[in-house]
CSV table of C-alpha atoms in Angstrom, one decimal:
chain,number,residue,atom,x,y,z
G,1,MET,CA,0.0,0.0,0.1
G,2,GLU,CA,3.0,2.3,0.6
G,3,THR,CA,4.1,2.0,-2.9
G,4,GLY,CA,0.9,3.2,-4.3
G,5,ALA,CA,-1.4,0.2,-4.6
G,6,GLU,CA,-5.2,1.0,-4.6
G,7,ASP,CA,-6.0,-2.1,-2.7
G,8,TYR,CA,-4.7,-5.4,-1.4
G,9,LEU,CA,-6.1,-8.9,-1.5
G,10,LEU,CA,-5.0,-11.8,0.6
G,11,LYS,CA,-4.7,-15.2,-1.2
G,12,PRO,CA,-6.8,-17.1,-1.7
G,13,PHE,CA,-9.3,-14.4,-2.9
G,14,MET,CA,-12.8,-14.7,-4.2
G,15,ARG,CA,-13.1,-13.9,-7.9
G,16,ASP,CA,-16.4,-11.8,-7.2
G,17,GLU,CA,-14.6,-9.7,-4.6
G,18,LEU,CA,-11.6,-9.0,-7.1
G,19,LEU,CA,-14.2,-8.0,-9.8
G,20,LEU,CA,-16.2,-5.6,-7.5
G,21,LYS,CA,-13.0,-4.0,-6.3
G,22,VAL,CA,-11.8,-3.4,-9.9
G,23,LYS,CA,-15.3,-2.1,-10.8
G,24,ASN,CA,-15.3,0.2,-8.0
G,25,ILE,CA,-11.9,1.6,-8.7
G,26,ILE,CA,-12.9,2.2,-12.3
G,27,ALA,CA,-16.1,3.8,-11.4
G,28,SER,CA,-14.2,6.2,-8.9
G,29,ARG,CA,-11.7,7.2,-11.5
G,30,ILE,CA,-14.5,8.0,-14.1
G,31,LYS,CA,-16.2,10.2,-11.4
G,32,ILE,CA,-12.9,12.0,-10.6
G,33,ARG,CA,-12.2,12.5,-14.3
G,34,GLU,CA,-15.7,13.9,-14.9
G,35,LYS,CA,-15.5,16.2,-11.9
G,36,LEU,CA,-12.1,17.6,-13.0
G,37,ARG,CA,-13.5,18.0,-16.6
G,38,LEU,CA,-16.4,20.1,-15.4
G,39,GLU,CA,-14.0,22.2,-13.2
G,40,ILE,CA,-11.8,22.9,-16.1
G,41,LEU,CA,-14.8,23.8,-18.3
G,42,LYS,CA,-16.0,26.3,-15.7
G,43,ALA,CA,-12.5,27.8,-15.4
G,44,ALA,CA,-11.8,28.1,-19.2
G,45,PRO,CA,-12.6,31.5,-20.8
G,46,GLU,CA,-15.5,31.4,-23.2
G,47,ILE,CA,-14.3,31.9,-26.7
G,48,ILE,CA,-16.7,33.3,-29.1
G,49,ALA,CA,-15.5,32.8,-32.8
G,50,GLU,CA,-16.9,34.9,-35.5
G,51,SER,CA,-16.8,33.6,-39.1
G,52,ALA,CA,-15.6,36.0,-41.7
G,53,ASP,CA,-19.3,36.4,-43.0
G,54,GLU,CA,-20.4,37.5,-39.5
G,55,LYS,CA,-17.7,40.0,-39.1
G,56,PHE,CA,-18.4,41.4,-42.5
G,57,LEU,CA,-22.2,41.6,-41.7
G,58,LYS,CA,-21.4,43.3,-38.3
G,59,LYS,CA,-19.2,45.8,-40.1
G,60,VAL,CA,-22.0,46.6,-42.7
G,61,LYS,CA,-24.7,47.0,-39.9
G,62,ASP,CA,-22.4,49.4,-37.8
G,63,THR,CA,-21.7,51.3,-41.1
G,64,ILE,CA,-25.5,51.6,-41.8
G,65,HIS,CA,-26.3,52.8,-38.2
G,66,GLU,CA,-23.6,55.4,-38.3
């Protein structure tokens, strides 16, 4: 456990116990990954990309309004 193991099973171990432990570790990692992904998305600046057509139309509208 000191070397970074997630868990330890004594031999002989039950197959079902091993499968449940692996399933729980994978589910935990998926939850952590999703939580971090959401935090990164919240912290990322919102990028608004305008196409060349949108820029042109905006310039035309601004010129007309002036």
